[in-house]
Amino acid sequence: MPVPDSPYRGSLRRRFRLLPVAPSILLLLLFMLAPVAWSFYASFTDVALSGKAALNPQWIGLDNYARMLTDSVFPLSAWLTVVFVAVSAILGQNALGLLIALLMTKSGGATESFVGTAVIASWVLPEIVAAFAAYAYFSQDGTLNQLLGLLGVHGANWLYAFPMAAVILANVWRGTAFSMLVYRAALAQVPRDISEAALMDGARGWQRLAFITLPIIRGSIATNLMLVTLQTLAVFTLIWVMTAGGPSNASTTLPVLAYQEAFKLGDIGYGTAIASVLILIGMVFGTVYVRLLRRANQ
Amino acid sequence: MRRPARIGAALLGLVGLLASAACSTQPQTNEKQTIKIVYQKTDSFTALDKVFKDAKQEFEAANSGVTVDLQPIQANDDDYGTKLALAQRSQDTAPDVFYEDTFKVRSDVDAGYLLKLDSQLANWDEWSKFNEGAKAAGRGDDGSIYAVPLGTDTRAIWYNKTVLQKAGIPLPWQPKTWDDILATARKMKAADPSLVPFNMYAGKGTGEGTVMQSFYELLYGTGNSLYSERDKKWVVGSKGFTDSLQFLKTLYDEKLAVTPADALDSNVWKKVFGEWLPQGKMGATVEGSYAPSFWQKGGSFEWAGYAQDMAVAKFPTQFGKDPGGVSMSGGWTLAVGAKTKSPDLAFKFLATAVNKKNALAFDVNNSQIAVRADVASDPGYQAANPFVKDVSDLVGVTHYRPATADYPKISLAVQQATEAVITGKQAPAEAAAEYDASVKKLVGDAKVMQK
């Protein structure tokens, strides 16, 4: 009997090649997927940090999700999360990162390395340090108001009067370096001869950008958007240190709300339900970007 | 298709084997026993750390072969509670003895975190030295005792005599009604517009401080209460609740208290104790009987002049009705973990930590009100600071929080209402209505009564 050839053998060999990575996949499942699965499970119970529900959590079905609809803070919080992601990640980090990368390819030399260092400095700081730095900058008697004072301007109490604007700016400051690095690498891949040919054809700067450069780095744009979106969705420390979600919930994004419910109020069930919604939002964004990416690669 | 599945199964088995092998290498049980103590320690709160260090020495000397493992948690009250609750959830991390806030006792008893101490207390001759009111702090809903109090506290108005004097207010000052407070505060503001005349905490930033050192002094002085002990129901829709919010709104709107932005900063109390009162920039604030612990020698905001400059006044009732004043009491306890492997040893350590010597040291260093009769009558306790008598007398007009399992959430709803009012987000009546709605949602209509 003839042995069924290559397709089977090939796939078997390919499967064997997976063997060395199997342990890491198992660990990934154990440490990443298991907590997510537990969190989903907990969101259908009333498990709490203290009280009777800590001892005997009850299965309450969709009650936690139904509660979100009547919760006075949740809709606000979901909206603030969308604003935070749209303005600080998609517009801020992504667009600013691209702009800086483009300008750096133009400038070169000392300017390039100076700008590069300045931008990356905020990125290499651990999140907690960056958060305290941002707090020190925006707080009532912080750096910003002292600088304004030199100009004779009496600055506002930014964290109190404009909490969302402050955390958005802080997140842009902190995360732009990542986008910049991604775009620097992508722009370096754009073949010089195509740009030059376009130049010969009389294309202006913005035309070359819109019709040549951007379509070529489309894949990198989608990847970058996905990464910065997911990172920004999960931002907690920055907001917690700067405003703790206040005043009066004016900067409470979903991670902050989930933390407050789960750990400040001890309501783990409701907290994990909010976290589950956050995961779903992340998955929706992720799917959209993967679609874009696939189209870009076709 | 079969083979990869088999490989996967084999790998899983291998991992399982490794995992179980790792788990089975537990230390062999020998005579050496360890009991784990969890408590709170911060830069400004080290009194308890000292007590436990002393108790560890004393206990290890008396019980050879036992090691006391002290595990202080560096956190504020809220975060300490969270970390402790998380540690309680697993046998591996649960402490044998721990420091527990009185208002969490019943909730944590329900959660099965606290060991019933009745049989140990029955054989402990020092238990009779604790006063009856304080014993109740550690009682569960079933009537059994689950925790032993370390000390208690009261709240009063602390005012800076020199600031009031400058504004021409006769001393000693004792407001009779809420209007007296406002009138005096306005006088101070007129005399020096840069002053913070009369501060009361508000908002979620100061957490439990907002309700204990501010809102409840108002509410319980209106004749209304948060909870009806008789009906076992939460009170909503009371005029007193709205009036209390209105009073805070007046204080903040007229800039008699700190700015709303400062009020929402969780560190505002450090400025009150460390800067504004000592520097004469604040007239008065409502604070706990433990205030001198910050100012006395070794405290975090040492201020030699506090004994001369500061004075204590009772917080008045709304219209001066009997008993003429309001105070709130809380305090902390020590409890034995329900998951402990050696309950008797753990209780023995607890008893060492609250013996007369250690309780006295704690009460003096932390300006606590003694709960042991022998400590209260000790000359060292009475001479601890010039205000011991003033704040101890307030026990006569004090109130305790409803220590039900729902309490922490209700407390947050109250804090939320004060925040909405001082930031101008809601009018007092609206904030009160939203509070009523959240209480109903939190505890269910059956546990709510309309006033």
XYZ file of C-alpha atoms in Angstrom:
749
model
C 0.000 0.000 0.000
C 1.424 3.323 -0.937
C 2.139 5.560 1.919
C 0.185 8.784 1.643
C 2.888 11.195 0.874
C 4.142 14.586 1.713
C 1.091 16.513 2.997
C 0.741 14.222 6.000
C 4.450 13.819 6.577
C 4.959 17.537 6.147
C 2.330 18.421 8.687
C 3.689 15.840 11.091
C 7.132 17.316 10.818
C 5.691 20.737 11.288
C 3.939 19.526 14.398
C 7.164 18.095 15.751
C 8.750 21.437 15.236
C 6.172 22.808 17.684
C 7.497 20.457 20.360
C 10.218 22.770 21.726
C 7.735 25.622 22.118
C 5.100 23.404 23.717
C 6.197 24.152 27.300
C 5.960 27.869 26.723
C 2.541 27.446 25.160
C 1.456 25.451 28.200
C 2.804 28.101 30.537
C 1.068 30.764 28.504
C -2.198 28.889 28.800
C -1.650 28.439 32.526
C -0.684 32.001 33.370
C -2.587 33.998 30.761
C -5.666 32.080 29.846
C -6.417 30.579 33.245
C -6.814 33.943 35.022
C -8.925 35.233 32.130
C -11.112 32.141 32.336
C -11.375 32.512 36.123
C -12.268 36.159 35.714
C -15.056 35.261 33.278
C -16.314 32.639 35.670
C -16.187 34.981 38.673
C -18.169 37.606 36.765
C -21.200 35.294 36.925
C -20.954 34.956 40.721
C -21.247 37.341 43.650
C -17.805 36.435 45.051
C -16.556 39.161 47.406
C -13.546 39.986 49.572
C -15.520 39.881 52.796
C -18.966 38.965 54.105
C -21.002 35.844 53.378
C -20.252 35.976 49.663
C -16.544 35.486 50.401
C -17.281 32.175 52.108
C -19.992 30.842 49.779
C -20.084 32.666 46.463
C -23.379 32.125 44.636
C -23.928 31.719 40.921
C -25.986 34.765 39.953
C -25.968 34.442 36.165
C -26.038 37.735 34.301
C -26.904 39.903 37.331
C -23.531 41.644 37.340
C -23.910 42.526 33.675
C -27.460 43.711 34.202
C -26.223 45.890 37.054
C -23.895 47.745 34.682
C -26.909 49.029 32.785
C -28.354 50.657 35.895
C -25.017 51.699 37.394
C -24.637 55.468 37.300
C -20.857 55.307 36.842
C -20.433 52.491 34.303
C -21.743 54.282 31.169
C -19.631 57.340 31.981
C -16.658 55.110 32.585
C -17.100 53.216 29.305
C -17.345 56.529 27.467
C -14.223 57.898 29.167
C -12.367 54.721 28.187
C -13.297 55.231 24.531
C -12.245 58.894 24.711
C -8.999 57.956 26.433
C -8.128 55.332 23.804
C -9.250 57.393 20.813
C -7.515 60.607 21.807
C -4.400 59.389 23.603
C -3.621 56.226 21.616
C -5.103 56.460 18.138
C -4.759 60.217 17.636
C -2.013 61.062 20.091
C 0.565 58.297 20.284
C -0.048 56.921 16.820
C -0.247 60.138 14.786
C 2.387 61.967 16.800
C 4.699 58.948 16.598
C 4.354 58.903 12.814
C 4.914 62.645 12.570
C 8.055 62.533 14.697
C 9.372 59.562 12.734
C 8.796 61.398 9.421
C 10.431 64.577 10.691
C 13.391 62.624 12.041
C 14.071 60.975 8.678
C 14.101 64.482 7.195
C 16.284 66.131 9.829
C 19.002 63.609 10.617
C 22.167 64.171 12.647
C 22.146 65.891 16.026
C 18.454 66.884 15.927
C 17.497 63.311 15.201
C 19.405 61.865 18.119
C 18.281 64.639 20.465
C 14.601 64.188 19.647
C 14.973 60.412 19.742
C 16.528 60.476 23.200
C 13.978 62.912 24.586
C 11.035 60.878 23.373
C 12.434 57.531 24.422
C 13.382 58.806 27.890
C 9.706 58.902 28.889
C 9.171 55.448 27.500
C 11.952 53.677 29.378
C 10.672 54.976 32.729
C 8.729 52.343 34.645
C 5.004 53.159 34.553
C 4.831 54.067 38.228
C 7.764 56.487 37.905
C 6.272 58.040 34.784
C 2.976 58.378 36.643
C 4.571 60.222 39.550
C 6.513 62.415 37.131
C 3.277 63.322 35.352
C 1.602 63.974 38.702
C 4.460 66.238 39.751
C 4.167 68.062 36.439
C 0.420 68.700 36.459
C -0.324 69.071 40.178
C -1.344 72.370 41.755
C 2.164 73.493 42.697
C 3.801 71.361 40.031
C 6.286 72.086 37.273
C 3.732 73.268 34.731
C 2.237 75.882 37.036
C 5.691 77.020 38.154
C 6.678 77.516 34.513
C 3.449 79.397 33.868
C 4.161 81.434 36.998
C 7.444 82.611 35.451
C 5.391 83.971 32.575
C 3.074 85.669 35.026
C 0.211 83.294 34.274
C -1.697 81.750 37.140
C -2.207 78.123 36.116
C -5.296 76.094 36.907
C -5.353 73.056 39.151
C -5.088 70.775 36.137
C -5.687 67.425 37.810
C -8.844 68.774 39.417
C -10.211 71.009 36.676
C -9.159 69.002 33.592
C -8.420 65.472 34.801
C -9.072 63.701 31.481
C -6.964 66.150 29.489
C -4.123 65.690 31.977
C -4.126 61.893 31.880
C -4.480 61.882 28.089
C -1.488 64.194 27.694
C 0.492 62.078 30.154
C -0.305 58.917 28.234
C 0.677 60.538 24.923
C 3.931 61.705 26.496
C 4.632 58.257 27.827
C 3.635 56.129 24.843
C 4.614 58.083 21.741
C 8.130 56.659 21.707
C 6.793 53.189 20.969
C 4.902 54.354 17.866
C 7.869 56.415 16.807
C 10.164 53.393 16.918
C 7.695 51.279 14.954
C 7.377 53.963 12.269
C 11.091 54.636 12.121
C 11.626 50.991 11.295
C 8.752 50.976 8.790
C 9.924 54.130 7.002
C 13.410 52.705 6.674
C 11.861 49.885 4.650
C 10.234 52.210 2.104
C 12.270 51.723 -1.099
C 14.048 54.931 -1.955
C 13.687 54.464 -5.704
C 9.890 54.578 -5.605
C 9.917 57.907 -3.769
C 12.520 59.200 -6.137
C 10.501 58.095 -9.155
C 7.482 59.913 -7.741
C 9.617 62.967 -7.178
C 10.660 62.853 -10.810
C 6.998 62.658 -11.786
C 6.445 65.891 -9.931
C 4.605 64.576 -6.830
C 4.607 67.025 -3.936
C 5.645 66.092 -0.414
C 2.147 65.408 0.927
C 1.238 63.496 -2.236
C 4.234 61.226 -1.856
C 3.255 60.695 1.798
C -0.408 59.961 1.046
C -0.010 57.864 -2.095
C 3.352 56.195 -1.677
C 4.672 56.080 1.879
C 1.468 55.453 3.832
C 0.173 52.657 1.535
C 3.557 50.939 1.767
C 3.697 51.039 5.568
C -0.023 50.200 5.898
C 0.808 46.941 7.643
C 2.928 48.665 10.246
C 0.180 51.211 10.849
C -2.349 48.467 11.571
C 0.072 46.599 13.848
C 0.974 49.754 15.692
C -2.659 50.784 16.105
C -3.472 47.402 17.556
C -0.609 47.460 20.032
C -1.102 51.009 21.280
C -4.855 50.511 21.541
C -4.516 47.401 23.663
C -1.811 48.978 25.816
C -3.894 52.089 26.386
C -7.050 50.141 27.171
C -5.167 48.555 30.057
C -3.594 51.742 31.459
C -4.250 51.829 35.196
C -1.236 53.030 37.192
C -0.934 56.311 35.344
C -4.537 57.317 36.025
C -4.601 55.920 39.540
C -1.547 57.885 40.631
C -2.541 61.103 38.879
C -6.239 61.396 39.751
C -7.404 58.078 41.269
C -10.342 58.351 38.865
C -11.603 61.602 40.349
C -12.812 64.172 40.956
C -16.312 62.711 41.155
C -15.411 59.940 38.670
C -14.435 62.449 35.983
C -11.432 60.308 34.971
C -12.638 56.834 35.948
C -11.866 54.583 32.995
C -12.922 50.944 33.046
C -9.692 49.551 34.581
C -9.968 52.099 37.390
C -13.641 51.280 37.907
C -12.925 47.541 37.917
C -10.206 48.062 40.533
C -12.455 50.237 42.683
C -15.300 47.745 42.618
C -13.150 44.658 43.144
C -10.618 45.884 45.668
C -11.887 49.097 47.250
C -15.435 47.783 47.653
C -14.490 44.118 47.805
C -17.039 43.240 45.123
C -14.882 40.868 43.077
C -17.830 39.549 41.068
C -18.820 42.940 39.714
C -15.198 43.995 39.279
C -14.424 40.952 37.144
C -17.576 41.582 35.093
C -16.239 45.046 34.254
C -12.857 43.524 33.449
C -14.577 41.018 31.161
C -16.263 43.849 29.271
C -12.846 45.439 28.925
C -11.450 42.210 27.462
C -14.356 42.097 25.003
C -13.699 45.669 23.915
C -10.046 44.769 23.419
C -11.056 41.767 21.315
C -13.316 43.895 19.123
C -10.512 46.382 18.476
C -8.089 43.496 17.923
C -10.373 41.847 15.357
C -10.855 45.089 13.440
C -7.121 45.678 13.256
C -6.358 42.094 12.261
C -8.862 42.508 9.389
C -7.132 45.733 8.348
C -3.791 44.031 8.564
C -4.943 41.132 6.429
C -6.268 43.510 3.798
C -3.005 45.414 3.919
C -1.023 42.266 3.313
C -3.124 41.129 0.358
C -4.091 13.345 14.210
C -3.707 10.928 17.063
C -0.042 11.322 17.633
C 0.080 15.049 18.471
C -2.752 14.485 20.895
C -0.749 11.781 22.579
C 2.312 13.989 22.725
C 0.209 16.722 24.220
C -1.200 14.355 26.805
C 2.270 13.108 27.687
C 3.515 16.659 28.097
C 0.572 17.553 30.265
C 1.270 14.505 32.378
C 4.902 15.501 32.713
C 3.999 19.010 33.774
C 1.485 17.641 36.234
C 4.098 15.304 37.681
C 6.609 18.122 38.058
C 4.002 20.298 39.650
C 2.947 17.666 42.138
C 6.576 16.910 42.937
C 7.166 20.590 43.593
C 4.167 20.708 45.877
C 5.108 17.656 47.892
C 8.441 19.039 49.018
C 6.823 20.700 52.008
C 8.988 21.270 55.032
C 8.806 18.402 57.466
C 6.893 19.235 60.597
C 9.272 19.455 63.511
C 9.052 20.966 66.977
C 9.796 24.404 65.601
C 6.526 26.295 65.253
C 5.932 29.623 63.594
C 3.017 31.962 64.005
C 2.483 34.712 61.486
C 1.365 38.188 62.551
C -0.002 40.678 60.011
C -0.537 44.320 60.878
C -0.389 47.815 59.492
C 2.625 50.053 59.616
C 3.104 53.420 57.942
C 5.591 56.253 58.217
C 3.253 58.008 60.614
C 1.988 54.930 62.405
C 4.692 52.873 64.068
C 3.187 52.516 67.547
C 1.797 49.102 66.720
C 5.048 47.949 65.163
C 6.798 48.683 68.444
C 4.148 46.814 70.442
C 4.487 43.739 68.255
C 8.281 43.797 68.381
C 8.148 43.926 72.168
C 5.474 41.240 72.310
C 7.536 39.003 69.993
C 10.522 39.208 72.312
C 8.425 38.606 75.378
C 6.561 35.716 73.787
C 9.566 33.942 72.279
C 11.360 34.130 75.617
C 8.401 32.501 77.348
C 7.707 29.877 74.662
C 10.882 28.236 73.454
C 10.706 26.686 70.008
C 8.095 29.139 68.773
C 9.023 31.773 66.247
C 6.890 34.851 65.794
C 6.993 36.003 62.205
C 6.051 39.698 62.039
C 4.757 40.798 58.650
C 3.873 44.500 58.678
C 1.947 45.784 55.650
C 2.927 49.260 54.508
C -0.382 50.748 53.392
C -3.137 53.173 54.280
C -6.281 51.887 56.023
C -8.169 51.071 52.815
C -5.328 49.233 51.133
C -4.424 47.454 54.349
C -7.972 46.077 54.531
C -7.787 44.885 50.927
C -4.395 43.244 51.302
C -5.473 41.538 54.504
C -8.671 40.211 52.912
C -6.701 38.872 49.950
C -4.242 37.146 52.285
C -7.163 35.567 54.182
C -8.393 33.792 51.071
C -5.683 31.134 51.049
C -4.437 28.792 53.735
C -0.847 29.566 52.685
C -1.064 33.304 53.193
C -3.647 33.611 55.978
C -2.160 35.107 59.166
C -2.452 33.554 62.629
C -2.984 36.873 64.389
C -3.874 40.155 62.720
C -4.854 43.770 63.260
C -8.485 44.342 62.343
C -10.617 47.483 62.073
C -13.699 47.281 64.325
C -16.091 48.072 61.492
C -14.859 45.099 59.458
C -15.256 42.545 62.250
C -18.791 41.390 61.461
C -18.263 41.315 57.746
C -15.065 39.281 58.147
C -16.753 36.934 60.612
C -19.355 36.259 57.904
C -16.511 35.571 55.489
C -15.093 32.977 57.864
C -11.807 34.802 58.428
C -12.001 35.150 62.232
C -11.750 32.451 64.865
C -14.357 32.367 67.633
C -12.531 33.219 70.867
C -15.185 32.416 73.487
C -13.473 29.366 74.975
C -10.055 31.050 75.142
C -11.520 34.202 76.689
C -13.309 32.142 79.342
C -9.925 30.967 80.624
C -8.248 34.364 80.379
C -8.316 36.256 83.655
C -7.451 39.615 82.043
C -10.607 39.726 79.915
C -12.588 41.128 82.869
C -10.332 44.204 82.810
C -11.741 45.307 79.427
C -14.695 47.669 79.569
C -18.015 46.320 78.342
C -18.635 48.886 75.613
C -15.285 48.103 74.046
C -15.830 44.343 74.233
C -18.853 44.792 71.949
C -16.547 45.970 69.169
C -15.350 42.403 68.652
C -18.747 40.736 68.873
C -20.200 38.948 65.853
C -23.878 38.802 64.913
C -24.121 35.492 66.788
C -23.128 37.096 70.102
C -19.720 35.409 70.290
C -16.509 37.388 70.619
C -14.120 37.260 67.670
C -11.671 40.084 68.364
C -10.020 41.835 71.301
C -9.922 45.663 71.260
C -6.572 47.459 71.451
C -7.922 50.919 72.118
C -10.645 53.227 70.982
C -10.958 56.838 69.918
C -13.355 59.781 69.860
C -13.667 62.805 67.592
C -13.657 66.462 68.548
C -13.023 69.938 67.206
C -9.317 70.746 67.485
C -8.726 74.488 67.303
C -5.693 76.728 67.317
C -6.121 79.182 70.186
C -3.818 81.852 68.750
C -5.737 81.916 65.458
C -9.075 82.327 67.212
C -7.637 84.948 69.530
C -6.422 87.023 66.596
C -9.949 86.997 65.194
C -11.252 88.272 68.522
C -13.070 85.105 69.569
C -13.300 84.605 73.334
C -11.596 81.477 74.657
C -12.217 78.735 75.533
C -14.419 78.314 72.496
C -17.371 75.932 72.612
C -19.913 76.242 69.795
C -23.451 75.339 70.881
C -25.019 74.922 67.441
C -24.002 74.563 63.802
C -24.723 78.271 63.321
C -22.194 79.077 66.047
C -19.575 77.246 63.996
C -20.432 79.164 60.843
C -20.541 82.511 62.647
C -17.123 81.933 64.219
C -15.632 80.664 60.963
C -16.915 83.727 59.075
C -15.401 85.991 61.715
C -12.037 84.274 61.280
C -12.269 84.564 57.503
C -13.050 88.275 57.810
C -10.069 88.807 60.100
C -7.676 86.964 57.767
C -8.927 85.925 54.306
C -5.906 83.663 53.741
C -7.006 81.376 56.602
C -8.787 78.055 56.419
C -11.153 78.822 59.305
C -12.989 75.543 59.882
C -12.155 72.350 58.047
C -14.297 69.244 57.719
C -13.279 66.424 55.396
C -15.412 65.509 52.401
C -15.152 63.325 49.323
C -13.719 59.896 48.617
C -10.086 60.997 48.898
C -10.054 60.909 52.677
C -12.081 57.682 52.692
C -13.440 56.652 56.068
C -12.057 59.902 57.524
C -14.729 61.781 55.575
C -17.532 60.047 57.413
C -15.920 59.490 60.821
C -14.357 62.944 61.200
C -16.995 64.978 59.456
C -20.277 63.716 58.083
C -21.425 61.578 61.023
C -20.720 64.357 63.543
C -23.270 66.323 61.537
C -25.769 63.547 60.884
C -25.888 62.193 64.436
C -26.324 65.750 65.719
C -29.549 66.152 63.734
C -31.289 63.384 65.629
C -31.285 61.175 62.538
C -29.014 58.208 62.057
C -27.565 56.082 59.297
C -28.998 52.822 60.552
C -31.748 51.877 62.944
C -30.333 49.283 65.339
C -33.861 48.566 66.589
C -35.377 47.832 63.181
C -32.108 46.499 61.724
C -32.716 48.713 58.707
C -30.854 51.473 56.869
C -32.484 54.885 57.104
C -33.124 56.824 53.890
C -34.894 60.065 53.077
C -34.101 61.793 56.393
C -34.029 65.567 56.627
C -30.916 65.269 58.778
C -28.996 63.704 55.879
C -29.802 66.580 53.522
C -29.144 69.179 56.246
C -25.720 67.668 56.904
C -24.826 67.847 53.224
C -26.114 71.420 53.122
C -23.824 72.335 56.028
C -20.793 70.940 54.196
C -21.840 72.789 51.051
C -22.012 76.050 53.008
C -18.555 75.468 54.494
C -17.016 74.762 51.093
C -18.982 77.351 49.099
C -18.010 80.132 51.473
C -14.392 78.895 51.405
C -14.429 78.301 55.154
C -12.946 74.823 54.645
C -10.081 73.780 52.347
C -10.597 74.012 48.579
C -12.544 71.112 47.035
C -9.376 70.136 45.143
C -7.452 69.851 48.418
C -10.320 67.975 50.036
C -10.172 65.260 47.365
C -6.436 64.728 47.892
C -6.036 61.661 50.084
C -3.014 63.289 51.745
C -4.824 66.439 52.827
C -4.763 65.352 56.488
C -0.960 65.515 56.415
C -1.176 69.195 55.550
C -3.775 69.759 58.273
C -1.550 68.176 60.942
C 1.847 69.047 59.552
C 1.416 72.531 58.092
C -1.817 74.432 58.495
C -2.519 73.965 62.207
C 1.093 74.334 63.430
C 1.697 77.348 61.168
C -1.484 79.070 62.279
C -3.064 78.887 58.821
C -6.086 76.928 59.969
C -8.501 77.834 62.730
C -10.061 74.485 63.508
C -10.626 71.002 62.155
C -12.676 68.012 63.213
C -10.277 65.199 64.043
C -9.727 62.130 66.153
C -8.553 61.902 69.742
C -5.300 60.509 68.357
C -4.294 63.936 66.978
C -1.558 64.489 69.624
C 0.203 61.309 68.467
C 1.296 63.194 65.348
C 2.573 66.235 67.250
C 4.210 64.709 70.298
C 7.899 63.866 70.399
C 8.658 61.099 67.929
C 5.435 61.723 66.000
C 5.513 62.362 62.263
C 4.743 66.086 62.569
C 6.540 66.991 65.789
C 5.303 70.294 67.167
C 6.497 71.254 70.598
C 3.957 74.084 70.906
C 0.870 71.971 70.363
C 0.088 71.621 74.053
C -0.083 75.419 74.466
C -1.599 76.367 71.125
C -4.264 73.723 70.632
C -7.517 73.148 72.452
C -10.430 70.750 72.192
C -14.135 71.544 71.806
C -17.099 69.225 71.616
C -18.784 69.048 68.213
C -22.246 70.581 68.789
C -25.630 69.189 67.800
C -27.542 70.981 65.038
C -29.675 73.228 67.241
C -27.972 72.632 70.579
C -30.260 69.820 71.706
C -29.196 67.300 74.364
C -26.722 65.808 75.024
C -25.111 68.952 73.638
C -22.427 67.201 71.638
C -21.595 64.418 69.216
C -18.604 62.193 68.828
C -17.781 59.066 66.831
C -15.749 56.097 67.992
C -13.965 53.410 66.137
C -10.760 51.716 67.010
C -8.908 48.588 66.078
C -8.735 45.073 67.431
C -6.557 42.001 67.284
C -8.060 38.792 65.979
C -6.997 35.201 65.434
C -7.254 33.817 61.908
C -9.806 31.058 61.385
C -7.274 29.164 59.251
C -4.587 29.067 61.953
C -3.017 25.676 62.669
C -2.290 26.524 66.303
C -5.198 28.513 67.726
C -4.057 28.305 71.335
C -0.582 29.542 70.593
C -2.007 32.336 68.453
C -4.360 33.434 71.214
C -1.519 33.298 73.714
C 0.423 35.696 71.518
C -2.609 37.958 71.164
C -2.937 38.032 74.963
C 0.725 39.020 75.245
C 0.301 41.829 72.746
C -2.609 43.367 74.690
C -1.284 42.810 78.221
C -1.167 45.824 80.509
C 2.389 46.839 79.623
C 1.920 46.628 75.857
C -1.577 48.128 75.867
C -0.305 51.055 77.919
C 2.601 51.646 75.545
C 0.270 51.504 72.528
C -2.353 53.807 74.041
C 0.258 56.373 75.045
C 2.283 56.315 71.820
C -0.761 56.334 69.583
C -2.940 58.642 71.743
C -5.617 55.981 72.020
C -8.392 55.905 74.589
C -7.741 52.962 76.897
C -10.162 50.041 76.901
C -8.565 48.281 79.899
C -9.539 49.617 83.320
C -6.024 49.084 84.681
C -4.502 51.071 81.814
C -7.068 53.876 82.096
C -6.211 54.379 85.761
C -2.459 54.290 85.178
C -0.786 57.674 85.863
C 1.401 57.202 82.777
C -1.700 57.030 80.593
C -3.343 60.040 82.170
C -0.215 62.136 81.717
C 0.374 61.012 78.113
C -0.786 64.350 76.676
C -2.734 67.356 77.964
C -5.915 66.322 76.161
C -6.462 62.805 77.502
C -9.245 63.945 79.819
C -11.023 66.105 77.206
C -11.203 63.389 74.602
C -11.965 60.597 77.084
C -14.969 62.563 78.357
C -16.418 62.450 74.858
C -17.056 58.730 75.281
C -20.247 59.915 76.988
C -21.684 61.362 73.751
C -20.114 59.009 71.256
C -21.664 56.861 68.534
C -20.417 53.710 66.837
C -20.758 52.867 63.182
C -23.305 50.221 62.228
C -20.830 47.362 61.939
C -22.892 45.247 59.576
C -21.404 43.441 56.617
C -22.936 46.029 54.250
C -21.372 48.969 56.054
C -18.228 49.562 53.945
C -20.317 50.008 50.787
C -22.777 52.356 52.491
C -19.849 54.379 53.786
C -18.604 54.816 50.239
C -22.039 55.947 49.091
C -22.001 58.617 51.816
C -18.508 59.742 50.781
C -19.737 59.939 47.203
C -22.642 62.178 48.277
C -20.319 64.587 50.106
C -18.021 64.710 47.090
C -20.885 65.494 44.717
C -21.971 68.364 46.963
C -18.634 70.052 47.600
C -17.608 69.853 43.933
C -20.935 71.415 42.969
C -21.922 68.411 40.876
C -25.174 67.944 42.761
C -27.329 69.955 45.139
C -27.675 68.467 48.647
C -31.202 67.180 47.941
C -30.101 65.518 44.685
C -27.052 63.929 46.317
C -29.230 62.653 49.158
C -31.687 61.179 46.667
C -28.871 59.428 44.824
C -27.565 58.097 48.145
C -31.028 56.717 48.924
C -31.155 55.011 45.548
C -27.720 53.436 45.970
C -28.531 52.191 49.476
C -31.668 50.497 48.150
C -29.626 48.921 45.376
C -26.867 47.813 47.761
C -28.898 46.206 50.545
C -32.293 45.613 48.920
C -35.607 47.354 49.634
C -36.400 45.009 52.525
C -33.490 46.353 54.600
C -34.312 50.023 54.081
C -36.692 52.265 56.010
C -38.026 55.659 54.980
C -37.771 58.506 57.473
